[in-house]
PDB file of C-alpha atoms in Angstrom:
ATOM      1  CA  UNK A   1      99.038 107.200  77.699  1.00 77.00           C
ATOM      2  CA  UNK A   2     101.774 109.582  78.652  1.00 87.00           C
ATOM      3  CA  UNK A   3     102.664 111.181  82.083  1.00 90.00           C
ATOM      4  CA  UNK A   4     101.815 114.315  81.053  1.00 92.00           C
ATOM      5  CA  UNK A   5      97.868 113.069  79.656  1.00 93.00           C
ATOM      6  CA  UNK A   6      97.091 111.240  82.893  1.00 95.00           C
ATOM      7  CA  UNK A   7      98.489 114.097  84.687  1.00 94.00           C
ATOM      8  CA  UNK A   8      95.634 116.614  82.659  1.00 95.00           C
ATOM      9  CA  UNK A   9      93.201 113.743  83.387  1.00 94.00           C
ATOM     10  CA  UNK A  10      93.924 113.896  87.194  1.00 96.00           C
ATOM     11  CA  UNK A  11      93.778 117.809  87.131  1.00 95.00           C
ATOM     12  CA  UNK A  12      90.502 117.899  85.593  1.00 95.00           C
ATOM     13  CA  UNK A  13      89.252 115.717  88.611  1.00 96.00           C
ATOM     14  CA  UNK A  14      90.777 117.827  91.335  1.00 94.00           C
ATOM     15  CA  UNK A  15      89.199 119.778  93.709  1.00 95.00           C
ATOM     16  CA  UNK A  16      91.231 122.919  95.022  1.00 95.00           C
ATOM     17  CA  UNK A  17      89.096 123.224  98.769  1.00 95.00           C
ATOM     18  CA  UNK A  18      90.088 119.657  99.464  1.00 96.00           C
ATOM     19  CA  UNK A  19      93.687 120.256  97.471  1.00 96.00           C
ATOM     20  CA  UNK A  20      93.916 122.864 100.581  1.00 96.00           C
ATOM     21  CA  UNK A  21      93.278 120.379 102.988  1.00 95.00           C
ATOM     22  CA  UNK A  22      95.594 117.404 101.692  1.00 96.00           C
ATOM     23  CA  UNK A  23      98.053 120.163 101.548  1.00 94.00           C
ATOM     24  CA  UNK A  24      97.632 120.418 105.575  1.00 95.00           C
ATOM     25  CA  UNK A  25      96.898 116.815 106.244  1.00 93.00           C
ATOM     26  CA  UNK A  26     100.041 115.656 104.439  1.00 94.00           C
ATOM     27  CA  UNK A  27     102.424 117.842 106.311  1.00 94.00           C
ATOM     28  CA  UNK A  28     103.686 119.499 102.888  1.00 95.00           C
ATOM     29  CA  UNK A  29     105.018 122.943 104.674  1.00 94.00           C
ATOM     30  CA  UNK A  30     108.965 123.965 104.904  1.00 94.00           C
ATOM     31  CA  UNK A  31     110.584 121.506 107.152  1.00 93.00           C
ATOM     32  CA  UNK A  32     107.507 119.289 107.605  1.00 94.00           C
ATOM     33  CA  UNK A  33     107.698 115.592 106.148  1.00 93.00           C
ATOM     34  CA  UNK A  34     105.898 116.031 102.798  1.00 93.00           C
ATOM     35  CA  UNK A  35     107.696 119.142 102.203  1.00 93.00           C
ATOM     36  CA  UNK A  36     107.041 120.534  98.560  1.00 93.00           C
ATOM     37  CA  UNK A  37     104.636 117.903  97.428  1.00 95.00           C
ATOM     38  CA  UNK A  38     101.697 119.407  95.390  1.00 96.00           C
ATOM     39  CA  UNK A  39      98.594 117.810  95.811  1.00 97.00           C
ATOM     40  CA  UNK A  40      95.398 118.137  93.447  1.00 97.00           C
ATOM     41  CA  UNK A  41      92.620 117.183  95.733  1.00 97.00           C
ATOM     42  CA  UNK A  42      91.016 113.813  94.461  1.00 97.00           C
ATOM     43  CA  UNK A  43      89.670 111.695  96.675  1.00 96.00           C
ATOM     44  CA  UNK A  44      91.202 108.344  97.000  1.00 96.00           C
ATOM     45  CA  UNK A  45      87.791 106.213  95.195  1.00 96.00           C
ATOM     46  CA  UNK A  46      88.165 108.560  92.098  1.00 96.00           C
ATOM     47  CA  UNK A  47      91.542 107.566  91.897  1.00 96.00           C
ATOM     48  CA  UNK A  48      90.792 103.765  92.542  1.00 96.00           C
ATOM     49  CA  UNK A  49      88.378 104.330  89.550  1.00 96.00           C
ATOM     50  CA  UNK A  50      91.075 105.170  87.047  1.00 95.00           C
ATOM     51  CA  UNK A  51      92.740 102.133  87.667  1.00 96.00           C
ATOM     52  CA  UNK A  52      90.751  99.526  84.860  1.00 95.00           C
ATOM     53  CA  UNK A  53      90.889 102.572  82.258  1.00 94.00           C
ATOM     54  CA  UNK A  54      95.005 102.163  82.464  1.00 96.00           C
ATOM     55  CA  UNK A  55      95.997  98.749  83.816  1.00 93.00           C
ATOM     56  CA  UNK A  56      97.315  97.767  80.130  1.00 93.00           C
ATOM     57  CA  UNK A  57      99.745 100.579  80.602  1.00 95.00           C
ATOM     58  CA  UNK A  58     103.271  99.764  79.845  1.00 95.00           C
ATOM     59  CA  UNK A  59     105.038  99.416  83.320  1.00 96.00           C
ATOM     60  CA  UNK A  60     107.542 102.284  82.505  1.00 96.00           C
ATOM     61  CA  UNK A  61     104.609 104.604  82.134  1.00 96.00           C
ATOM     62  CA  UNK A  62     103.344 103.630  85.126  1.00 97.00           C
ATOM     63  CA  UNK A  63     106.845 104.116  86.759  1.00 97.00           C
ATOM     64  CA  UNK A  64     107.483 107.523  85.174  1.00 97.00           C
ATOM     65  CA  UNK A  65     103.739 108.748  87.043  1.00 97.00           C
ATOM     66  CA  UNK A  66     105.277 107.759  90.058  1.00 98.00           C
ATOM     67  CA  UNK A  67     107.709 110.172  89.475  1.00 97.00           C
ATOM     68  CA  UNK A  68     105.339 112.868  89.154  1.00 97.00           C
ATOM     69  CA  UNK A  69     105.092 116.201  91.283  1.00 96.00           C
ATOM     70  CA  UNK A  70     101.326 115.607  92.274  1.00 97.00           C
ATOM     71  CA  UNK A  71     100.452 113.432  95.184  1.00 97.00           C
ATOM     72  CA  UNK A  72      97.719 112.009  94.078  1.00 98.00           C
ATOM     73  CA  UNK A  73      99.211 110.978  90.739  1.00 97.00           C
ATOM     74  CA  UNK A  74     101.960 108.993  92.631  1.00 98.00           C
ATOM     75  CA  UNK A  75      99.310 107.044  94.714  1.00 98.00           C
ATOM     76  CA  UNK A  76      97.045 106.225  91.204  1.00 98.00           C
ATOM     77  CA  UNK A  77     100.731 104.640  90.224  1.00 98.00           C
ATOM     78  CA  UNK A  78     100.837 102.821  93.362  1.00 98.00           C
ATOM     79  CA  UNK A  79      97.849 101.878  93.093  1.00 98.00           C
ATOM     80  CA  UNK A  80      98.373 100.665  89.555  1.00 98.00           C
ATOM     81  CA  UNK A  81     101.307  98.980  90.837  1.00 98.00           C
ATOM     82  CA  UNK A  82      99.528  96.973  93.462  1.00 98.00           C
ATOM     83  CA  UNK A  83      96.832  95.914  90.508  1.00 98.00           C
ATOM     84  CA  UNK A  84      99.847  94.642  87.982  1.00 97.00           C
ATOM     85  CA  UNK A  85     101.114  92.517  91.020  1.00 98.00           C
ATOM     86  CA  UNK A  86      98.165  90.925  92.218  1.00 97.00           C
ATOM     87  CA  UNK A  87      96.918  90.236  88.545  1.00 96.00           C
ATOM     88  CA  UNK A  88     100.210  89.414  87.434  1.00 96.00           C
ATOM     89  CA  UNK A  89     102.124  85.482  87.508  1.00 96.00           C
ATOM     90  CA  UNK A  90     105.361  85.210  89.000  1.00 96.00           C
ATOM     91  CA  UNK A  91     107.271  87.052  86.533  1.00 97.00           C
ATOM     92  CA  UNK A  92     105.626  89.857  86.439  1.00 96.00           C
ATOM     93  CA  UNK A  93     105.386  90.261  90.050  1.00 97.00           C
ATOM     94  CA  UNK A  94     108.930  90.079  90.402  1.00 98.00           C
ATOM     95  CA  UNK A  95     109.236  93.217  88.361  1.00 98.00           C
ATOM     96  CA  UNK A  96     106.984  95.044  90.141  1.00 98.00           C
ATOM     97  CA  UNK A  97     108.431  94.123  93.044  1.00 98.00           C
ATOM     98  CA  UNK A  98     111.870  95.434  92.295  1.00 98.00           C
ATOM     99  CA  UNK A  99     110.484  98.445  90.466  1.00 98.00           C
ATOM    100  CA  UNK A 100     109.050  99.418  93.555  1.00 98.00           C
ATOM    101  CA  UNK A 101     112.043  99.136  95.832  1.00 98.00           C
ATOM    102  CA  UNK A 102     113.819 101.064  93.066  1.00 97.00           C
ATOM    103  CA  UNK A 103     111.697 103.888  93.377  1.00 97.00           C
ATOM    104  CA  UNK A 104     110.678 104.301  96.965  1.00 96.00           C
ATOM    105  CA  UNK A 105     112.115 107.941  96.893  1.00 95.00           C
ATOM    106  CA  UNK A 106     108.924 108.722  95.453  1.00 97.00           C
ATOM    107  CA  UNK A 107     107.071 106.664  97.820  1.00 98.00           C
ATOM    108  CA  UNK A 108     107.240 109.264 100.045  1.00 96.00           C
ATOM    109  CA  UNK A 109     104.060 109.682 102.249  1.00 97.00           C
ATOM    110  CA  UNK A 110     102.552 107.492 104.700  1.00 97.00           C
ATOM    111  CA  UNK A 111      99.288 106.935 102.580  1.00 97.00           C
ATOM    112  CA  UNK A 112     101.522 105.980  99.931  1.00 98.00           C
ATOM    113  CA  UNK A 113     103.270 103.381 101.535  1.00 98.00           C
ATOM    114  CA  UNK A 114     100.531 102.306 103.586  1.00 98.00           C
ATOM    115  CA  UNK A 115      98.708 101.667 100.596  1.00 97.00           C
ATOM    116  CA  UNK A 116     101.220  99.380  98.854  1.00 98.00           C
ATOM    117  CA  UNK A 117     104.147  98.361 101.003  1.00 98.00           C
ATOM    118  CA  UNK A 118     102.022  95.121 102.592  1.00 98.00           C
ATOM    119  CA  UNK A 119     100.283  94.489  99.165  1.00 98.00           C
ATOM    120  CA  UNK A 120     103.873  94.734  97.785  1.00 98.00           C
ATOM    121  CA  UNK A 121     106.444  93.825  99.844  1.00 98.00           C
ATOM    122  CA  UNK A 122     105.053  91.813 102.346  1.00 98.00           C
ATOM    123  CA  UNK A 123     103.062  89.851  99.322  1.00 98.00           C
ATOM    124  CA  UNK A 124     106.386  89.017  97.357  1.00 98.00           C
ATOM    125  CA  UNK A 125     108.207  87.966 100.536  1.00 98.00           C
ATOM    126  CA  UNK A 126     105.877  86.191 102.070  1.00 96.00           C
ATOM    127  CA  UNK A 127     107.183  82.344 101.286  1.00 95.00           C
ATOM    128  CA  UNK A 128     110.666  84.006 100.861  1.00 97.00           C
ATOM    129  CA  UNK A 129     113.804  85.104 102.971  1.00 97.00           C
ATOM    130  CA  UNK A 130     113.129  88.528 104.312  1.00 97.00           C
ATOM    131  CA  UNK A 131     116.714  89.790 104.875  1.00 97.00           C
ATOM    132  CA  UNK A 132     115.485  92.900 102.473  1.00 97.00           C
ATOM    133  CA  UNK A 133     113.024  94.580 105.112  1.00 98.00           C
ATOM    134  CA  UNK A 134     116.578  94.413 107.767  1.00 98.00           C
ATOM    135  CA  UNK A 135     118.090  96.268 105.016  1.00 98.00           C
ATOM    136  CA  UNK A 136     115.056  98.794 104.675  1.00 98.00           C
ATOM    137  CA  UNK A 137     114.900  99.134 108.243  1.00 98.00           C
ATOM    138  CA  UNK A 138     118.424 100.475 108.051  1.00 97.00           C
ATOM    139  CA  UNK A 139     117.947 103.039 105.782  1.00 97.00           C
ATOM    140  CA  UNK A 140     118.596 106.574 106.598  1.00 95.00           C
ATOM    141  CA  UNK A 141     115.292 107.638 104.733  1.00 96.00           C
ATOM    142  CA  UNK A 142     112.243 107.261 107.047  1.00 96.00           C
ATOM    143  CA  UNK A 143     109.721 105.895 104.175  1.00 97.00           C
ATOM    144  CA  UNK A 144     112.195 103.047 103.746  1.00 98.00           C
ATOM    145  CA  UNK A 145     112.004 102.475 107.403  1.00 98.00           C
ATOM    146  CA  UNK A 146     107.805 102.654 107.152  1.00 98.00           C
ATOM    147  CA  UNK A 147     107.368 100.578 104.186  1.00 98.00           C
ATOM    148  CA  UNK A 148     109.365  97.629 106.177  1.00 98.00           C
ATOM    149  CA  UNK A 149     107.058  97.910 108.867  1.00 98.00           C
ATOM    150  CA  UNK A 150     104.134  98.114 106.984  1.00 98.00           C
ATOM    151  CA  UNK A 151     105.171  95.169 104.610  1.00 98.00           C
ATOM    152  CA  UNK A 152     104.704  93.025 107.814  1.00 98.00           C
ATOM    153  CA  UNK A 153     101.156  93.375 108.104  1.00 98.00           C
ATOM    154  CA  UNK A 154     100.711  91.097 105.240  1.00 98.00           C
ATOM    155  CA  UNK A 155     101.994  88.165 107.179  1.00 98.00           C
ATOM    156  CA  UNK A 156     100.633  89.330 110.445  1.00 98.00           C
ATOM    157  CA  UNK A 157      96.930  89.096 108.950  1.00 96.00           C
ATOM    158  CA  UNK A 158      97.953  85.254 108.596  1.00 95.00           C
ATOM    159  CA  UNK A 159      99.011  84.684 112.093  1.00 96.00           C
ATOM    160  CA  UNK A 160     102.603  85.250 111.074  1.00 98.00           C
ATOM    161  CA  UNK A 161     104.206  88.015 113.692  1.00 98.00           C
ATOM    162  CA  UNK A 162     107.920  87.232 113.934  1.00 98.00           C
ATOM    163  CA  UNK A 163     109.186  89.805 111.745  1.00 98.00           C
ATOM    164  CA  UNK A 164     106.615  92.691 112.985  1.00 98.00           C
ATOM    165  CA  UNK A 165     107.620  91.880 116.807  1.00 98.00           C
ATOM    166  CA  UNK A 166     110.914  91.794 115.723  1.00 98.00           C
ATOM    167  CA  UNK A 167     110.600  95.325 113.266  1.00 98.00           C
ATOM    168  CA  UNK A 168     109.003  96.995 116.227  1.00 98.00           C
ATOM    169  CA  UNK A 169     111.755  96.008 118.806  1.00 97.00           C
ATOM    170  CA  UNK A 170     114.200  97.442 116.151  1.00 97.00           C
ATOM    171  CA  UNK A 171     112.011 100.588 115.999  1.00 97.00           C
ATOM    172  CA  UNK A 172     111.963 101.594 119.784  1.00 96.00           C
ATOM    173  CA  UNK A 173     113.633 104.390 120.061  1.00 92.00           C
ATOM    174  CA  UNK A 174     112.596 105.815 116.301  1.00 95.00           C
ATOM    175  CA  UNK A 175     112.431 108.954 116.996  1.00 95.00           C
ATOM    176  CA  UNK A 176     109.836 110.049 114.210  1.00 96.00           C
ATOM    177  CA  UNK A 177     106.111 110.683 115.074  1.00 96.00           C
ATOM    178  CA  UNK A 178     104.972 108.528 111.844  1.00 97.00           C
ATOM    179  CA  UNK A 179     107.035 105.226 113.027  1.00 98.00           C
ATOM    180  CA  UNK A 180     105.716 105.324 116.098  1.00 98.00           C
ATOM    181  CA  UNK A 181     102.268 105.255 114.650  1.00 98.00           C
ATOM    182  CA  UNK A 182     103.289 102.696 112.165  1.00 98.00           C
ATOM    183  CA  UNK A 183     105.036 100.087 115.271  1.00 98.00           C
ATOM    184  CA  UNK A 184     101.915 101.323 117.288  1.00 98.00           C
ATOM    185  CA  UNK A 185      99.324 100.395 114.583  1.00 97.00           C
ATOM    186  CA  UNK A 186     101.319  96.488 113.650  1.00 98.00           C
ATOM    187  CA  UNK A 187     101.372  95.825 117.097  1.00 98.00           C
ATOM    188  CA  UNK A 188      97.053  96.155 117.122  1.00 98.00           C
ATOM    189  CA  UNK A 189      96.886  94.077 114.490  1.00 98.00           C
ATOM    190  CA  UNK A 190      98.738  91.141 115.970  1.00 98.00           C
ATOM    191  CA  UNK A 191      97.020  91.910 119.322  1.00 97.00           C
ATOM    192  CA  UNK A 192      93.708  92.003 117.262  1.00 97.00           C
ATOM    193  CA  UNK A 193      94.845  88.251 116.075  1.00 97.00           C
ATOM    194  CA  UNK A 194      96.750  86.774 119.470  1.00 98.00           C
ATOM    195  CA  UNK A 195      96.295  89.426 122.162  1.00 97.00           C
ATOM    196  CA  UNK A 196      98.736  87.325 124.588  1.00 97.00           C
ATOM    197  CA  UNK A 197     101.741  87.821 122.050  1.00 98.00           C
ATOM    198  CA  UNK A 198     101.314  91.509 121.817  1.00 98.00           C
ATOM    199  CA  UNK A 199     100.748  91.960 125.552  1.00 97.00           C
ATOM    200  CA  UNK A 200     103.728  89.912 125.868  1.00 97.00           C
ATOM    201  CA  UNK A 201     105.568  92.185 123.902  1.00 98.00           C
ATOM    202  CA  UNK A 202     104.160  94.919 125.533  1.00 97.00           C
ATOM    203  CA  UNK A 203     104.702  94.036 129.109  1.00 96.00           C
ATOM    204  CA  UNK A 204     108.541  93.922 128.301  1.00 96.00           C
ATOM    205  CA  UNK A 205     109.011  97.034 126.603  1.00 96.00           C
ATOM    206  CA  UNK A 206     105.831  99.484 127.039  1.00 96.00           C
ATOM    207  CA  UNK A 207     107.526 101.568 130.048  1.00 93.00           C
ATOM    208  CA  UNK A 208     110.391 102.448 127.479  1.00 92.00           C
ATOM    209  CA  UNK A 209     107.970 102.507 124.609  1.00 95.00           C
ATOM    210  CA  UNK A 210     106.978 106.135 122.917  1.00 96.00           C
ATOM    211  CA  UNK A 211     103.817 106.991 124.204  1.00 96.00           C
ATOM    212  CA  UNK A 212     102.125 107.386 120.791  1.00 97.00           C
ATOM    213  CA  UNK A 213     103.696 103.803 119.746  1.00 98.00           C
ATOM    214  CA  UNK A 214     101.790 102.308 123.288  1.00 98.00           C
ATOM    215  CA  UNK A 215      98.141 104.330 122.615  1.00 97.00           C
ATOM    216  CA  UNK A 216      98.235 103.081 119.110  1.00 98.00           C
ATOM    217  CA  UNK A 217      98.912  99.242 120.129  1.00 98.00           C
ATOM    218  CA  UNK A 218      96.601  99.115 123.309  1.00 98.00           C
ATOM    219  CA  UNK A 219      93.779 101.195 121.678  1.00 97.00           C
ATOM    220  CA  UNK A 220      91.866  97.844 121.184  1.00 96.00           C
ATOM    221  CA  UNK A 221      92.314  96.942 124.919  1.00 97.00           C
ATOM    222  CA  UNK A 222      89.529  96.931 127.473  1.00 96.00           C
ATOM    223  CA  UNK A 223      89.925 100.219 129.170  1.00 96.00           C
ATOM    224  CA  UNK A 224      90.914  98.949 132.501  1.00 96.00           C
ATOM    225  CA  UNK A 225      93.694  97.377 130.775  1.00 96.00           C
ATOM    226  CA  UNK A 226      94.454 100.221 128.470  1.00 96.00           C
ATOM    227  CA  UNK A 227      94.586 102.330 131.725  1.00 96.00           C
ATOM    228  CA  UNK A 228      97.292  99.829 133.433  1.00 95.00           C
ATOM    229  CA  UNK A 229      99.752 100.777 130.750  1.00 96.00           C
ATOM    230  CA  UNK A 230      99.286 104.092 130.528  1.00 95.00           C
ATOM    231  CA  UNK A 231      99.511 104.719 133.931  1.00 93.00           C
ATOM    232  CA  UNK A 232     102.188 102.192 134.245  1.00 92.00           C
ATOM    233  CA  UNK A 233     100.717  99.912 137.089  1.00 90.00           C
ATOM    234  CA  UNK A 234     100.990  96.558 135.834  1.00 87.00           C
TER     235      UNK A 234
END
């Protein structure tokens, strides 16, 4: 099925009061982050329902969608994406994988990435040298810099938090809103797992730490606790 068909598909399923809203909620004004994307207004289980109708589709098709104006079109091909890799054997996740990293100008939203980079990313590297999420960390563009930190939570759900700790040290002095959620929200997760590594972490670095980057990671914390590091009294 061509771009342009799933794109009339999608259209037919959008709803212009919640189009309105993404619009807002994805920051898609002049000089905001999404600036210039077009959303259609689908919820994100419609979308998840398209996927069986078009998994057979050829991997370029799916790679052309992602190109597409509309939002929600690029997250159905991420979403597709995620399906050919976790159905696929090795081969074929190796393609998606560096399909993916080829294209992650168009991965260019936080719901995006979040919705892919671990499933991904972290997935393909996980018994494998991760020198490549250094090199994304690098990167001038700031969803190269998310989807590093968000490939990490694939190895932190197995107890694995040597890259994240080392990611969010990196990512200190970021100074955009959406990586301090992003270092915020990985170091939960391995507090949610080993709550004397993150605090560990923490106690080193939370005085220098953006404030939005410390609420995320303590959110989970009893609130005496929480309340020591916010008002800086441990």
């Amino acid at each position: 099925m061509s771009k342009a068909s799933i794109e009339k598909q999608l259209k037919a399923l959008g709803n212009t009061e919640i189009a309105s809203h993404s619009q807002r909620f994805f920051k898609t004004g002049p000089g905001e982050y999404g600036e210039g994307d077009v959303c259609l207004g689908i919820r994100v289980p419609v979308l998840r329902k398209q996927v069986k109708g078009l998994r057979t589709e050829p991997l370029a098709d799916v790679l052309a969608l992602l190109k597409s104006q509309y939002h929600e079109a690029r997250l159905l091909a991420l979403l597709l994406l995620v399906d050919r890799f976790e159905r696929g054997d090795e081969t074929a996740r190796q393609q998606v994988y560096g399909a993916y990293l080829e294209h992650t100008d168009y991965i260019n939203n936080w719901d995006l990435v979040d919705s892919s980079a671990h499933k991904i990313v972290g997935a393909y590297l996980q018994d494998k040298p991760r020198d490549l999420l250094y090199q994304l960390a690098s990167s001038t563009l700031l969803w190269d810099k998310r989807i590093a930190m968000i490939a990490t939570f694939w190895f932190i759900k197995d107890g694995d938090f040597v890259d994240a700790l080392a990611l969010a040290e990196r990512f200190l002095q970021e100074p955009h809103d959406l990586m301090h959620k992003a270092v915020g929200w990985g170091l939960r997760e391995v507090g949610n797992r080993d709550r004397g590594t993150m605090e560990a972490f923490l106690l080193q670095h939370y005085q220098a730490m953006p404030r939005t980057m410390l609420r995320y990671a303590i959110e989970k914390l009893p609130e005496t606790r929480r309340q020591e590091y916010l008002k800086g009294t441990i």
